[in-house]
Short mmCIF file of C-alpha atoms and ligand atoms in Angstrom, two decimals:
data_model
loop_
_atom_site.label_atom_id
_atom_site.label_comp_id
_atom_site.label_asym_id
_atom_site.label_seq_id
_atom_site.Cartn_x
_atom_site.Cartn_y
_atom_site.Cartn_z
CA UNK A 738 0.00 0.00 0.00
CA UNK A 739 1.77 3.12 -1.26
CA UNK A 740 -0.28 6.20 -0.60
CA UNK A 741 0.19 9.92 -1.05
CA UNK A 742 -1.80 12.46 0.95
CA UNK A 743 -2.64 15.58 -1.04
CA UNK A 744 -4.45 18.62 0.29
CA UNK A 745 -3.92 22.13 1.56
CA UNK A 746 -2.04 22.98 4.74
CA UNK A 747 -4.36 22.11 7.60
CA UNK A 748 -6.66 19.92 5.49
CA UNK A 749 -6.00 17.02 7.86
CA UNK A 750 -3.32 15.07 5.97
CA UNK A 751 -1.30 14.35 9.09
CA UNK A 752 -4.35 13.44 11.17
CA UNK A 753 -5.62 10.98 8.55
CA UNK A 754 -2.14 9.59 7.81
CA UNK A 755 -1.83 8.71 11.51
CA UNK A 756 -5.16 6.91 11.41
CA UNK A 757 -4.08 4.98 8.29
CA UNK A 758 -0.84 3.99 10.04
CA UNK A 759 -2.71 2.65 13.07
CA UNK A 760 -5.17 0.63 11.00
CA UNK A 761 -3.02 -0.62 8.12
CA UNK A 762 0.33 -0.78 9.86
CA UNK A 763 2.38 1.09 7.27
CA UNK A 764 4.73 3.92 8.31
CA UNK A 765 3.60 7.57 8.17
CA UNK A 766 6.32 9.61 6.46
CA UNK A 767 5.77 13.34 6.92
CA UNK A 768 8.44 15.61 5.44
CA UNK A 769 7.18 18.46 7.63
CA UNK A 770 7.66 16.29 10.75
CA UNK A 771 11.15 15.29 9.57
CA UNK A 772 12.13 18.94 9.10
CA UNK A 773 10.62 20.00 12.46
CA UNK A 774 12.52 17.21 14.25
CA UNK A 775 15.73 18.38 12.54
CA UNK A 776 15.08 21.98 13.58
CA UNK A 777 14.44 20.88 17.16
CA UNK A 778 17.68 18.90 17.20
CA UNK A 779 19.68 21.74 15.61
CA UNK A 780 20.95 19.70 12.63
CA UNK A 781 22.40 21.22 9.44
CA UNK A 782 19.30 20.15 7.52
CA UNK A 783 17.13 21.83 10.16
CA UNK A 784 19.13 25.06 9.90
CA UNK A 785 18.73 25.08 6.12
CA UNK A 786 14.99 24.36 6.25
CA UNK A 787 13.94 26.69 9.06
CA UNK A 788 14.09 30.01 7.17
CA UNK A 789 11.81 28.69 4.43
CA UNK A 790 9.36 27.04 6.79
CA UNK A 791 8.97 30.04 9.08
CA UNK A 792 7.96 32.13 6.07
CA UNK A 793 5.54 29.49 4.80
CA UNK A 794 7.67 28.83 1.72
CA UNK A 795 8.64 25.43 0.35
CA UNK A 796 12.05 24.05 1.19
CA UNK A 797 14.01 23.58 -2.09
CA UNK A 798 13.40 20.28 -3.90
CA UNK A 799 17.11 19.46 -3.62
CA UNK A 800 16.80 19.21 0.19
CA UNK A 801 13.71 16.99 0.08
CA UNK A 802 13.87 14.49 -2.75
CA UNK A 803 16.88 12.35 -1.77
CA UNK A 804 15.76 12.31 1.82
CA UNK A 805 12.38 10.80 0.92
CA UNK A 806 13.74 8.36 -1.66
CA UNK A 807 16.19 7.06 0.97
CA UNK A 808 13.43 6.82 3.53
CA UNK A 809 11.10 4.71 1.37
CA UNK A 810 13.89 2.23 0.77
CA UNK A 811 14.22 1.41 4.46
CA UNK A 812 13.08 -1.98 5.71
CA UNK A 813 9.89 -0.80 7.40
CA UNK A 814 8.60 0.43 4.00
CA UNK A 815 8.56 -3.02 2.37
CA UNK A 816 4.77 -3.33 2.74
CA UNK A 817 4.18 0.29 1.79
CA UNK A 818 3.88 3.72 3.38
CA UNK A 819 1.79 6.88 3.61
CA UNK A 820 3.58 9.96 2.29
CA UNK A 821 2.30 13.15 3.91
CA UNK A 822 3.56 16.46 2.53
CA UNK A 823 5.56 14.86 -0.29
CA UNK A 824 5.49 15.25 -3.22
CA UNK A 825 4.63 18.93 -3.17
CA UNK A 826 5.87 20.10 -6.55
CA UNK A 827 5.77 18.54 -10.03
CA UNK A 828 9.56 17.89 -9.99
CA UNK A 829 9.18 16.06 -6.64
CA UNK A 830 6.37 13.92 -8.11
CA UNK A 831 8.45 13.12 -11.18
CA UNK A 832 11.42 12.14 -9.02
CA UNK A 833 9.23 9.84 -6.93
CA UNK A 834 7.67 8.23 -10.01
CA UNK A 835 11.09 7.70 -11.55
CA UNK A 836 12.44 6.06 -8.39
CA UNK A 837 9.42 3.75 -8.22
CA UNK A 838 9.43 2.98 -11.95
CA UNK A 839 13.05 1.86 -11.65
CA UNK A 840 11.68 -0.99 -9.50
CA UNK A 841 8.55 -1.58 -11.58
CA UNK A 842 6.40 -0.03 -8.94
CA UNK A 843 3.93 2.83 -8.71
CA UNK A 844 1.84 4.49 -6.05
CA UNK A 845 -1.61 3.01 -5.40
CA UNK A 846 -3.58 6.15 -4.62
CA UNK A 847 -3.29 9.89 -4.10
CA UNK A 848 -5.83 10.89 -1.47
CA UNK A 849 -6.89 14.50 -1.91
CA UNK A 850 -8.39 15.83 1.31
CA UNK A 851 -10.45 18.85 0.22
CA UNK A 852 -11.10 21.72 2.65
CA UNK A 853 -11.88 25.31 1.55
CA UNK A 854 -9.35 27.99 2.53
CA UNK A 855 -11.86 29.74 4.84
CA UNK A 856 -12.10 26.72 7.15
CA UNK A 857 -8.37 26.32 7.29
CA UNK A 858 -7.27 29.55 8.95
CA UNK A 859 -9.76 28.75 11.69
CA UNK A 860 -8.49 25.20 12.21
CA UNK A 861 -4.85 26.19 12.41
CA UNK A 862 -5.28 28.53 15.36
CA UNK A 863 -6.46 25.58 17.48
CA UNK A 864 -3.85 23.10 16.37
CA UNK A 865 -1.29 21.75 18.85
CA UNK A 866 1.64 19.60 17.75
CA UNK A 867 4.04 17.17 19.37
CA UNK A 868 7.51 17.87 17.97
CA UNK A 869 8.81 14.58 19.36
CA UNK A 870 6.47 12.00 17.75
CA UNK A 871 4.63 14.15 15.20
CA UNK A 872 1.14 13.66 16.67
CA UNK A 873 -1.34 16.45 15.92
CA UNK A 874 -4.22 17.66 18.06
CA UNK A 875 -6.86 20.36 18.03
CA UNK A 876 -8.02 22.07 21.20
CA UNK A 877 -11.68 21.59 20.20
CA UNK A 878 -11.94 18.92 17.46
CA UNK A 879 -9.28 16.48 18.63
CA UNK A 880 -8.19 17.37 22.14
CA UNK A 881 -5.46 15.42 23.97
CA UNK A 882 -6.50 13.56 27.14
CA UNK A 883 -4.48 16.00 29.27
CA UNK A 884 -4.26 19.59 28.09
CA UNK A 885 -0.84 20.39 26.61
CA UNK A 886 0.49 16.81 26.83
CA UNK A 887 0.91 14.31 23.96
CA UNK A 888 -1.24 11.16 24.41
CA UNK A 889 1.33 9.05 22.53
CA UNK A 890 4.62 10.03 24.13
CA UNK A 891 3.92 12.39 27.03
CA UNK A 892 5.85 15.34 25.51
CA UNK A 893 4.71 18.92 25.77
CA UNK A 894 2.44 20.14 22.95
CA UNK A 895 3.26 23.38 21.17
CA UNK A 896 1.81 25.73 18.59
CA UNK A 897 3.75 25.49 15.34
CA UNK A 898 5.83 28.53 14.34
CA UNK A 899 4.14 28.56 10.93
CA UNK A 900 0.57 28.54 12.30
CA UNK A 901 0.35 32.31 12.73
CA UNK A 902 -2.57 33.57 10.56
CA UNK A 903 -0.36 35.60 8.16
CA UNK A 904 1.97 32.63 7.60
CA UNK A 905 -1.00 30.31 7.08
CA UNK A 906 -2.24 32.62 4.29
CA UNK A 907 1.22 32.46 2.71
CA UNK A 908 1.24 28.67 2.91
CA UNK A 909 -2.19 28.53 1.28
CA UNK A 910 -1.04 30.67 -1.63
CA UNK A 911 2.11 28.54 -2.06
CA UNK A 912 -0.14 25.46 -1.98
CA UNK A 913 -2.41 26.74 -4.76
CA UNK A 914 0.52 27.68 -6.95
CA UNK A 915 2.98 24.82 -6.40
CA UNK A 916 1.09 21.81 -5.04
CA UNK A 917 -2.47 21.94 -6.36
CA UNK A 918 -1.18 21.14 -9.92
CA UNK A 919 -0.31 17.68 -8.55
CA UNK A 920 -4.03 16.88 -8.46
CA UNK A 921 -4.10 17.11 -12.27
CA UNK A 922 -0.81 15.26 -12.52
CA UNK A 923 -2.16 12.25 -10.57
CA UNK A 924 -5.63 12.54 -12.13
CA UNK A 925 -4.06 11.93 -15.51
CA UNK A 926 -2.70 8.70 -14.07
CA UNK A 927 -6.13 7.79 -12.65
CA UNK A 928 -4.83 7.81 -9.07
CA UNK A 929 -6.77 10.57 -7.32
CA UNK A 930 -9.47 9.89 -4.73
CA UNK A 931 -11.13 13.12 -3.65
CA UNK A 932 -12.35 13.13 -0.04
CA UNK A 933 -14.52 15.76 1.69
CA UNK A 934 -12.22 16.93 4.48
CA UNK A 935 -14.79 19.23 6.10
CA UNK A 936 -16.53 16.31 7.78
CA UNK A 937 -15.71 15.15 11.28
CA UNK A 938 -12.37 13.33 11.34
CA UNK A 939 -13.86 9.85 11.78
CA UNK A 940 -16.18 10.41 8.79
CA UNK A 941 -13.20 11.54 6.72
CA UNK A 942 -11.36 8.37 7.71
CA UNK A 943 -14.37 6.19 6.84
CA UNK A 944 -14.29 7.64 3.31
CA UNK A 945 -10.57 6.98 3.04
CA UNK A 946 -11.06 3.38 4.18
CA UNK A 947 -13.57 2.84 1.36
CA UNK A 948 -10.89 3.90 -1.12
CA UNK A 949 -8.17 1.76 0.47
CA UNK A 950 -10.35 -1.35 0.77
CA UNK A 951 -11.31 -1.32 -2.92
P1 LIG B 800 3.83 20.28 6.62
O1 LIG B 800 4.19 19.92 7.99
O2 LIG B 800 3.61 19.21 5.63
O3 LIG B 800 2.60 21.25 6.69
P2 LIG B 800 1.35 21.47 5.71
O4 LIG B 800 1.28 20.80 4.40
O5 LIG B 800 1.25 22.94 5.64
O6 LIG B 800 0.22 20.75 6.38
P3 LIG B 800 -0.10 20.76 7.88
O7 LIG B 800 0.76 19.80 8.61
O8 LIG B 800 -0.13 22.18 8.34
O9 LIG B 800 -1.61 20.27 7.85
P4 LIG B 800 -2.22 18.82 7.74
O10 LIG B 800 -2.92 18.69 6.43
O11 LIG B 800 -1.24 17.76 8.12
O12 LIG B 800 -3.35 18.96 8.83
P5 LIG B 800 -3.48 18.37 10.32
O13 LIG B 800 -3.78 16.92 10.25
O14 LIG B 800 -2.35 18.81 11.16
O15 LIG B 800 4.95 21.25 6.02
C1 LIG B 800 5.43 22.36 6.78
C2 LIG B 800 6.50 23.09 5.97
O16 LIG B 800 7.61 22.20 5.72
C3 LIG B 800 6.09 23.57 4.58
O17 LIG B 800 5.45 24.83 4.64
C4 LIG B 800 7.44 23.61 3.87
O18 LIG B 800 8.16 24.76 4.24
C5 LIG B 800 8.17 22.41 4.44
N1 LIG B 800 7.98 21.17 3.64
C6 LIG B 800 7.41 20.02 4.05
N2 LIG B 800 7.39 19.11 3.05
C7 LIG B 800 7.98 19.70 1.98
C8 LIG B 800 8.22 19.29 0.64
N3 LIG B 800 7.88 18.06 0.21
N4 LIG B 800 8.82 20.17 -0.19
C9 LIG B 800 9.17 21.41 0.23
N5 LIG B 800 8.94 21.88 1.47
C10 LIG B 800 8.35 21.03 2.35
O19 LIG B 800 -4.81 19.13 10.75
C11 LIG B 800 -4.82 20.53 10.98
C12 LIG B 800 -5.64 20.86 12.24
O20 LIG B 800 -7.00 20.56 12.00
C13 LIG B 800 -5.23 20.02 13.47
O21 LIG B 800 -5.38 20.80 14.62
C14 LIG B 800 -6.23 18.86 13.46
O22 LIG B 800 -6.46 18.33 14.76
C15 LIG B 800 -7.48 19.54 12.89
N6 LIG B 800 -8.30 18.64 12.09
C16 LIG B 800 -7.87 17.64 11.24
N7 LIG B 800 -8.92 17.05 10.65
C17 LIG B 800 -10.03 17.69 11.10
C18 LIG B 800 -11.43 17.54 10.84
N8 LIG B 800 -11.89 16.62 9.97
N9 LIG B 800 -12.27 18.38 11.48
C19 LIG B 800 -11.82 19.34 12.34
N10 LIG B 800 -10.51 19.51 12.64
C20 LIG B 800 -9.62 18.70 12.02
MG1 LIG B 801 0.78 17.81 8.72
ZN1 LIG B 802 4.24 12.85 21.03
#
């Protein structure tokens, strides 16, 4: 099962990818989580990525592509994976396809979680993130058991640097320009499943399950 999550910032890609991981037992690979962990740990990659991320811009393809291609060749990816936040540009998608084609493989589905921009700014202000394990919460729609503490790993929850309203608007405009064209790209390959991401998160997951169980 090789799946790509498409959708705007805040559409719920990470939330749904986590649910897919729990049910289908394939790793959740989020490039955003990988960069945030690198920033937290002060690595060279983190230092390079931080300036772009804080402004809501994409990190250059050259810093992302090899990292993901290496990751999907690790042992835990033998039965598949959920890619969340990658690919995000046409060149990234072409690089992924080329790497898979070299092994006679292809992705199974690109799940496009659709949420209008208006809903998104609202959602982001209530988001809380665990920088240690990548879990995502919302103070109203998906609250942790104890306020401010990650259910999975017990770490402190924080607001992401790029969740300020003006940065969210920037991220949305970058999404429409750079990433939305991927919907056409994967549609031409017959891979896109469009899901209504405005529903409650369990209803969104039920729709995704229907696609994955086909
Ligand atoms: P990344 O971390 O991927 O951020 P993003 O795409 O902007 O998406 P988000 O993580 O913000 O949203 P999400 O769709 O995962 O939503 P979530 O589930 O959290 O990337 C961050 C940055 O890293 C980029 O801006 C870029 O700089 C860089 N980067 C990463 N990958 C890159 C790449 N490939 N190339 C270049 N640069 C890259 O949900 C959002 C909130 O809503 C949460 O609070 C959640 O609890 C809540 N929620 C979820 N579902 C529902 C629902 N159904 N109803 C109500 N609330 C819900
Ligand atoms: Mg995410
Ligand atoms: Zn955690």
